[in-house]
Amino acid sequence: MRCKEIVRLILIAATFTLGALVEKARAEILTVAGGCFWCVESDFESVPGVRGVVSGYTGGTSQNPTYKQVSRGNTGHFEAVQIDFDPNIVSRETLLDMFLRSVDVLDAGGQFCDRGQVYATAVFVEGATERALAQTVIARAEADLGQQVVTPVLAAKPFWRAEAWHQDYYKSRKRVVTRFGVVRKADAYKRYRAGCGRDARLRALWGADAPFAQAH
């Protein structure tokens, strides 16, 4: 192979590597708990600028917890998500505003039909800057509602990815056995969300400001 060709290939490889590094540098992560993580994942994957959402567990002390362990309520973990976003397209502040208006911020005992600390809401932050921003957004939500928001701002802890069968549950065409019979996960999710009363409550609480409830 000629020297010029080798140099050309090296330059191409370097360009792709640099592009990947720049793309990675642009990405940021927002970690929140908003009740059933299937619902939060479904909501935020529809937002322009969000590159992906992962369901998981955080806030507790157990290492590599399972859904069965977390759902028992004795690990201290929340059902949570990590939202991977490009801040050049959508800001952390905007996502926090949307998050607070996608949950019942007046309910400290869980969310909608899902009860217990596992399903409570929370915003997880790293450092003073993220904490101050979250508190500012919460204060704005309190002013809009005229009531105290009970969603806490907590220091970030290790995030454990949930089992594969939880990821993208809301749009999966795989069939599962449910109380509705054998149905696709996507259909089971829609029935669960409607039956749980999530969007009805959000419309009652936030009205037209509920960013995702209007679509259901």
PDB file of C-alpha atoms in Angstrom:
ATOM      1  CA  MET A   1       0.000   0.000   0.000  1.00  0.00           C
ATOM      2  CA  ARG A   2       1.334   3.436  -0.927  1.00  0.00           C
ATOM      3  CA  CYS A   3       2.262   5.940   1.790  1.00  0.00           C
ATOM      4  CA  LYS A   4      -0.371   8.414   0.582  1.00  0.00           C
ATOM      5  CA  GLU A   5      -3.098   5.794   0.884  1.00  0.00           C
ATOM      6  CA  ILE A   6      -1.957   4.872   4.392  1.00  0.00           C
ATOM      7  CA  VAL A   7      -1.989   8.531   5.455  1.00  0.00           C
ATOM      8  CA  ARG A   8      -5.481   8.969   3.960  1.00  0.00           C
ATOM      9  CA  LEU A   9      -6.808   5.982   5.918  1.00  0.00           C
ATOM     10  CA  ILE A  10      -5.225   7.236   9.132  1.00  0.00           C
ATOM     11  CA  LEU A  11      -6.825  10.659   8.635  1.00  0.00           C
ATOM     12  CA  ILE A  12     -10.239   9.068   8.008  1.00  0.00           C
ATOM     13  CA  ALA A  13      -9.942   6.959  11.157  1.00  0.00           C
ATOM     14  CA  ALA A  14      -8.843   9.975  13.183  1.00  0.00           C
ATOM     15  CA  THR A  15     -11.814  11.993  11.912  1.00  0.00           C
ATOM     16  CA  PHE A  16     -14.295   9.300  12.944  1.00  0.00           C
ATOM     17  CA  THR A  17     -12.653   8.965  16.374  1.00  0.00           C
ATOM     18  CA  LEU A  18     -12.712  12.725  16.942  1.00  0.00           C
ATOM     19  CA  GLY A  19     -16.334  12.885  15.845  1.00  0.00           C
ATOM     20  CA  ALA A  20     -17.275  10.156  18.302  1.00  0.00           C
ATOM     21  CA  LEU A  21     -15.468  11.938  21.124  1.00  0.00           C
ATOM     22  CA  VAL A  22     -17.200  15.230  20.351  1.00  0.00           C
ATOM     23  CA  GLU A  23     -20.581  13.490  20.222  1.00  0.00           C
ATOM     24  CA  LYS A  24     -19.892  11.835  23.564  1.00  0.00           C
ATOM     25  CA  ALA A  25     -18.806  15.152  25.085  1.00  0.00           C
ATOM     26  CA  ARG A  26     -22.106  16.742  24.056  1.00  0.00           C
ATOM     27  CA  ALA A  27     -24.148  14.099  25.880  1.00  0.00           C
ATOM     28  CA  GLU A  28     -25.350  14.637  29.445  1.00  0.00           C
ATOM     29  CA  ILE A  29     -27.323  12.454  31.839  1.00  0.00           C
ATOM     30  CA  LEU A  30     -30.361  13.358  33.941  1.00  0.00           C
ATOM     31  CA  THR A  31     -31.449  10.802  36.544  1.00  0.00           C
ATOM     32  CA  VAL A  32     -34.984  10.960  37.916  1.00  0.00           C
ATOM     33  CA  ALA A  33     -37.534   8.722  39.608  1.00  0.00           C
ATOM     34  CA  GLY A  34     -41.123   9.161  38.503  1.00  0.00           C
ATOM     35  CA  GLY A  35     -43.015   6.050  39.484  1.00  0.00           C
ATOM     36  CA  CYS A  36     -43.192   3.239  36.946  1.00  0.00           C
ATOM     37  CA  PHE A  37     -40.033   3.517  34.869  1.00  0.00           C
ATOM     38  CA  TRP A  38     -41.775   2.160  31.787  1.00  0.00           C
ATOM     39  CA  CYS A  39     -43.885   5.343  31.744  1.00  0.00           C
ATOM     40  CA  VAL A  40     -41.001   7.757  32.277  1.00  0.00           C
ATOM     41  CA  GLU A  41     -38.991   5.988  29.581  1.00  0.00           C
ATOM     42  CA  SER A  42     -41.926   6.197  27.181  1.00  0.00           C
ATOM     43  CA  ASP A  43     -42.453   9.897  27.882  1.00  0.00           C
ATOM     44  CA  PHE A  44     -38.900  11.122  27.514  1.00  0.00           C
ATOM     45  CA  GLU A  45     -37.860   9.041  24.530  1.00  0.00           C
ATOM     46  CA  SER A  46     -40.333  11.184  22.578  1.00  0.00           C
ATOM     47  CA  VAL A  47     -38.503  14.433  23.410  1.00  0.00           C
ATOM     48  CA  PRO A  48     -36.279  15.928  20.665  1.00  0.00           C
ATOM     49  CA  GLY A  49     -32.689  15.989  21.884  1.00  0.00           C
ATOM     50  CA  VAL A  50     -33.073  12.920  24.080  1.00  0.00           C
ATOM     51  CA  ARG A  51     -30.773  10.241  22.729  1.00  0.00           C
ATOM     52  CA  GLY A  52     -32.132   7.408  24.853  1.00  0.00           C
ATOM     53  CA  VAL A  53     -33.607   6.479  28.225  1.00  0.00           C
ATOM     54  CA  VAL A  54     -32.561   3.544  30.409  1.00  0.00           C
ATOM     55  CA  SER A  55     -34.736   2.065  33.146  1.00  0.00           C
ATOM     56  CA  GLY A  56     -33.046   1.065  36.373  1.00  0.00           C
ATOM     57  CA  TYR A  57     -32.704   1.371  40.119  1.00  0.00           C
ATOM     58  CA  THR A  58     -30.938   3.951  42.261  1.00  0.00           C
ATOM     59  CA  GLY A  59     -30.977   5.631  45.655  1.00  0.00           C
ATOM     60  CA  GLY A  60     -30.435   2.510  47.738  1.00  0.00           C
ATOM     61  CA  THR A  61     -27.488   0.598  49.107  1.00  0.00           C
ATOM     62  CA  SER A  62     -27.893  -2.854  47.563  1.00  0.00           C
ATOM     63  CA  GLN A  63     -25.381  -3.775  44.898  1.00  0.00           C
ATOM     64  CA  ASN A  64     -26.708  -4.874  41.506  1.00  0.00           C
ATOM     65  CA  PRO A  65     -30.311  -5.263  42.743  1.00  0.00           C
ATOM     66  CA  THR A  66     -32.953  -7.240  40.900  1.00  0.00           C
ATOM     67  CA  TYR A  67     -36.510  -6.154  40.170  1.00  0.00           C
ATOM     68  CA  LYS A  68     -37.791  -8.747  42.620  1.00  0.00           C
ATOM     69  CA  GLN A  69     -35.594  -7.379  45.400  1.00  0.00           C
ATOM     70  CA  VAL A  70     -36.415  -3.743  44.698  1.00  0.00           C
ATOM     71  CA  SER A  71     -40.155  -4.328  44.389  1.00  0.00           C
ATOM     72  CA  ARG A  72     -40.218  -5.814  47.903  1.00  0.00           C
ATOM     73  CA  GLY A  73     -39.317  -2.349  49.160  1.00  0.00           C
ATOM     74  CA  ASN A  74     -36.397  -3.273  51.378  1.00  0.00           C
ATOM     75  CA  THR A  75     -33.414  -2.119  49.294  1.00  0.00           C
ATOM     76  CA  GLY A  76     -33.956   1.633  49.508  1.00  0.00           C
ATOM     77  CA  HIS A  77     -33.904   1.886  45.719  1.00  0.00           C
ATOM     78  CA  PHE A  78     -36.312   3.825  43.542  1.00  0.00           C
ATOM     79  CA  GLU A  79     -37.493   2.754  40.126  1.00  0.00           C
ATOM     80  CA  ALA A  80     -35.663   5.392  38.104  1.00  0.00           C
ATOM     81  CA  VAL A  81     -34.405   6.301  34.663  1.00  0.00           C
ATOM     82  CA  GLN A  82     -31.311   7.860  33.186  1.00  0.00           C
ATOM     83  CA  ILE A  83     -32.084  10.288  30.380  1.00  0.00           C
ATOM     84  CA  ASP A  84     -29.219  10.677  27.916  1.00  0.00           C
ATOM     85  CA  PHE A  85     -29.589  14.046  26.166  1.00  0.00           C
ATOM     86  CA  ASP A  86     -27.793  16.533  23.962  1.00  0.00           C
ATOM     87  CA  PRO A  87     -27.747  19.910  25.766  1.00  0.00           C
ATOM     88  CA  ASN A  88     -27.300  21.677  22.431  1.00  0.00           C
ATOM     89  CA  ILE A  89     -30.830  20.585  21.551  1.00  0.00           C
ATOM     90  CA  VAL A  90     -32.641  20.372  24.898  1.00  0.00           C
ATOM     91  CA  SER A  91     -31.459  21.776  28.226  1.00  0.00           C
ATOM     92  CA  ARG A  92     -31.365  20.076  31.610  1.00  0.00           C
ATOM     93  CA  GLU A  93     -33.666  22.824  32.887  1.00  0.00           C
ATOM     94  CA  THR A  94     -36.265  22.104  30.202  1.00  0.00           C
ATOM     95  CA  LEU A  95     -36.160  18.382  30.945  1.00  0.00           C
ATOM     96  CA  LEU A  96     -36.581  19.044  34.666  1.00  0.00           C
ATOM     97  CA  ASP A  97     -39.573  21.281  33.969  1.00  0.00           C
ATOM     98  CA  MET A  98     -41.096  18.545  31.827  1.00  0.00           C
ATOM     99  CA  PHE A  99     -40.336  15.881  34.422  1.00  0.00           C
ATOM    100  CA  LEU A 100     -42.079  17.695  37.277  1.00  0.00           C
ATOM    101  CA  ARG A 101     -45.139  18.162  35.079  1.00  0.00           C
ATOM    102  CA  SER A 102     -45.139  14.469  34.159  1.00  0.00           C
ATOM    103  CA  VAL A 103     -45.540  13.246  37.757  1.00  0.00           C
ATOM    104  CA  ASP A 104     -47.741  13.937  40.772  1.00  0.00           C
ATOM    105  CA  VAL A 105     -45.393  16.188  42.749  1.00  0.00           C
ATOM    106  CA  LEU A 106     -47.875  16.342  45.630  1.00  0.00           C
ATOM    107  CA  ASP A 107     -47.757  12.604  46.356  1.00  0.00           C
ATOM    108  CA  ALA A 108     -44.952  11.399  48.631  1.00  0.00           C
ATOM    109  CA  GLY A 109     -46.320   7.879  48.978  1.00  0.00           C
ATOM    110  CA  GLY A 110     -45.771   6.592  45.449  1.00  0.00           C
ATOM    111  CA  GLN A 111     -47.264   7.454  42.088  1.00  0.00           C
ATOM    112  CA  PHE A 112     -50.814   6.884  40.933  1.00  0.00           C
ATOM    113  CA  CYS A 113     -51.767   3.221  41.503  1.00  0.00           C
ATOM    114  CA  ASP A 114     -48.193   2.210  42.430  1.00  0.00           C
ATOM    115  CA  ARG A 115     -47.603   2.730  46.119  1.00  0.00           C
ATOM    116  CA  GLY A 116     -44.524   2.729  48.324  1.00  0.00           C
ATOM    117  CA  GLN A 117     -41.114   4.380  48.365  1.00  0.00           C
ATOM    118  CA  VAL A 118     -39.986   2.336  45.348  1.00  0.00           C
ATOM    119  CA  TYR A 119     -42.409   4.358  43.209  1.00  0.00           C
ATOM    120  CA  ALA A 120     -41.860   7.762  44.816  1.00  0.00           C
ATOM    121  CA  THR A 121     -40.517  10.694  42.833  1.00  0.00           C
ATOM    122  CA  ALA A 122     -37.015  12.190  43.133  1.00  0.00           C
ATOM    123  CA  VAL A 123     -34.423  14.173  41.210  1.00  0.00           C
ATOM    124  CA  PHE A 124     -30.838  12.937  41.573  1.00  0.00           C
ATOM    125  CA  VAL A 125     -28.028  15.458  41.252  1.00  0.00           C
ATOM    126  CA  GLU A 126     -24.269  15.651  41.200  1.00  0.00           C
ATOM    127  CA  GLY A 127     -22.754  18.779  42.693  1.00  0.00           C
ATOM    128  CA  ALA A 128     -23.991  22.174  43.808  1.00  0.00           C
ATOM    129  CA  THR A 129     -24.788  23.493  40.317  1.00  0.00           C
ATOM    130  CA  GLU A 130     -27.184  20.655  39.464  1.00  0.00           C
ATOM    131  CA  ARG A 131     -28.772  20.880  42.928  1.00  0.00           C
ATOM    132  CA  ALA A 132     -29.358  24.631  42.611  1.00  0.00           C
ATOM    133  CA  LEU A 133     -30.926  24.178  39.179  1.00  0.00           C
ATOM    134  CA  ALA A 134     -33.254  21.431  40.419  1.00  0.00           C
ATOM    135  CA  GLN A 135     -34.329  23.559  43.371  1.00  0.00           C
ATOM    136  CA  THR A 136     -35.006  26.509  41.073  1.00  0.00           C
ATOM    137  CA  VAL A 137     -37.191  24.392  38.812  1.00  0.00           C
ATOM    138  CA  ILE A 138     -39.047  22.957  41.814  1.00  0.00           C
ATOM    139  CA  ALA A 139     -39.671  26.468  43.170  1.00  0.00           C
ATOM    140  CA  ARG A 140     -41.138  27.428  39.796  1.00  0.00           C
ATOM    141  CA  ALA A 141     -43.431  24.394  39.867  1.00  0.00           C
ATOM    142  CA  GLU A 142     -44.569  25.317  43.385  1.00  0.00           C
ATOM    143  CA  ALA A 143     -45.385  28.828  42.211  1.00  0.00           C
ATOM    144  CA  ASP A 144     -47.400  27.444  39.283  1.00  0.00           C
ATOM    145  CA  LEU A 145     -49.343  25.055  41.502  1.00  0.00           C
ATOM    146  CA  GLY A 146     -49.596  27.223  44.578  1.00  0.00           C
ATOM    147  CA  GLN A 147     -48.708  24.142  46.623  1.00  0.00           C
ATOM    148  CA  GLN A 148     -45.588  22.552  48.081  1.00  0.00           C
ATOM    149  CA  VAL A 149     -43.785  20.058  45.865  1.00  0.00           C
ATOM    150  CA  VAL A 150     -42.766  16.954  47.810  1.00  0.00           C
ATOM    151  CA  THR A 151     -40.371  15.604  45.158  1.00  0.00           C
ATOM    152  CA  PRO A 152     -36.936  15.623  46.860  1.00  0.00           C
ATOM    153  CA  VAL A 153     -33.568  16.540  45.373  1.00  0.00           C
ATOM    154  CA  LEU A 154     -31.147  13.760  46.337  1.00  0.00           C
ATOM    155  CA  ALA A 155     -27.432  13.195  45.891  1.00  0.00           C
ATOM    156  CA  ALA A 156     -26.738  10.815  43.031  1.00  0.00           C
ATOM    157  CA  LYS A 157     -25.910   7.225  43.902  1.00  0.00           C
ATOM    158  CA  PRO A 158     -24.877   4.309  41.696  1.00  0.00           C
ATOM    159  CA  PHE A 159     -27.444   3.568  38.997  1.00  0.00           C
ATOM    160  CA  TRP A 160     -28.150  -0.078  38.249  1.00  0.00           C
ATOM    161  CA  ARG A 161     -29.615  -0.925  34.854  1.00  0.00           C
ATOM    162  CA  ALA A 162     -32.853  -2.902  35.130  1.00  0.00           C
ATOM    163  CA  GLU A 163     -33.282  -6.297  33.536  1.00  0.00           C
ATOM    164  CA  ALA A 164     -33.426  -6.448  29.743  1.00  0.00           C
ATOM    165  CA  TRP A 165     -37.128  -7.279  29.692  1.00  0.00           C
ATOM    166  CA  HIS A 166     -37.920  -3.879  31.253  1.00  0.00           C
ATOM    167  CA  GLN A 167     -36.090  -1.833  28.625  1.00  0.00           C
ATOM    168  CA  ASP A 168     -38.371  -0.357  25.929  1.00  0.00           C
ATOM    169  CA  TYR A 169     -41.291  -2.279  27.395  1.00  0.00           C
ATOM    170  CA  TYR A 170     -43.738   0.345  26.182  1.00  0.00           C
ATOM    171  CA  LYS A 171     -42.995  -0.339  22.515  1.00  0.00           C
ATOM    172  CA  SER A 172     -42.054  -4.013  22.505  1.00  0.00           C
ATOM    173  CA  ARG A 173     -44.031  -6.386  20.308  1.00  0.00           C
ATOM    174  CA  LYS A 174     -43.008  -9.421  22.335  1.00  0.00           C
ATOM    175  CA  ARG A 175     -45.925 -11.298  23.835  1.00  0.00           C
ATOM    176  CA  VAL A 176     -46.294 -11.775  27.581  1.00  0.00           C
ATOM    177  CA  VAL A 177     -48.833 -13.354  29.896  1.00  0.00           C
ATOM    178  CA  THR A 178     -50.714 -10.668  31.826  1.00  0.00           C
ATOM    179  CA  ARG A 179     -54.013 -10.243  33.627  1.00  0.00           C
ATOM    180  CA  PHE A 180     -55.324  -9.154  30.212  1.00  0.00           C
ATOM    181  CA  GLY A 181     -54.287 -12.511  28.741  1.00  0.00           C
ATOM    182  CA  VAL A 182     -51.433 -13.097  26.287  1.00  0.00           C
ATOM    183  CA  VAL A 183     -50.750  -9.722  24.695  1.00  0.00           C
ATOM    184  CA  ARG A 184     -47.880  -7.721  23.286  1.00  0.00           C
ATOM    185  CA  LYS A 185     -45.923  -5.732  25.860  1.00  0.00           C
ATOM    186  CA  ALA A 186     -46.878  -2.501  24.107  1.00  0.00           C
ATOM    187  CA  ASP A 187     -50.567  -3.306  24.501  1.00  0.00           C
ATOM    188  CA  ALA A 188     -50.132  -4.397  28.118  1.00  0.00           C
ATOM    189  CA  TYR A 189     -48.331  -1.125  28.810  1.00  0.00           C
ATOM    190  CA  LYS A 190     -51.129   0.992  27.347  1.00  0.00           C
ATOM    191  CA  ARG A 191     -53.740  -0.838  29.411  1.00  0.00           C
ATOM    192  CA  TYR A 192     -51.624  -0.543  32.552  1.00  0.00           C
ATOM    193  CA  ARG A 193     -51.052   3.194  32.057  1.00  0.00           C
ATOM    194  CA  ALA A 194     -54.727   3.901  31.467  1.00  0.00           C
ATOM    195  CA  GLY A 195     -55.843   1.665  34.335  1.00  0.00           C
ATOM    196  CA  CYS A 196     -53.362   3.256  36.718  1.00  0.00           C
ATOM    197  CA  GLY A 197     -54.879   6.677  36.070  1.00  0.00           C
ATOM    198  CA  ARG A 198     -51.552   8.387  35.411  1.00  0.00           C
ATOM    199  CA  ASP A 199     -52.628  10.724  32.643  1.00  0.00           C
ATOM    200  CA  ALA A 200     -56.041  11.482  34.107  1.00  0.00           C
ATOM    201  CA  ARG A 201     -54.392  12.637  37.336  1.00  0.00           C
ATOM    202  CA  LEU A 202     -51.779  14.702  35.477  1.00  0.00           C
ATOM    203  CA  ARG A 203     -54.432  16.447  33.425  1.00  0.00           C
ATOM    204  CA  ALA A 204     -56.322  17.242  36.641  1.00  0.00           C
ATOM    205  CA  LEU A 205     -53.154  18.520  38.357  1.00  0.00           C
ATOM    206  CA  TRP A 206     -51.330  20.326  35.547  1.00  0.00           C
ATOM    207  CA  GLY A 207     -53.979  20.835  32.881  1.00  0.00           C
ATOM    208  CA  ALA A 208     -52.533  21.798  29.499  1.00  0.00           C
ATOM    209  CA  ASP A 209     -49.058  22.098  31.071  1.00  0.00           C
ATOM    210  CA  ALA A 210     -48.786  18.304  31.441  1.00  0.00           C
ATOM    211  CA  PRO A 211     -46.439  17.633  28.512  1.00  0.00           C
ATOM    212  CA  PHE A 212     -47.203  13.962  27.953  1.00  0.00           C
ATOM    213  CA  ALA A 213     -50.695  13.383  29.364  1.00  0.00           C
ATOM    214  CA  GLN A 214     -52.385  14.980  26.362  1.00  0.00           C
ATOM    215  CA  ALA A 215     -51.063  12.239  24.069  1.00  0.00           C
ATOM    216  CA  HIS A 216     -52.798   9.421  25.981  1.00  0.00           C
TER     217      HIS A 216
END
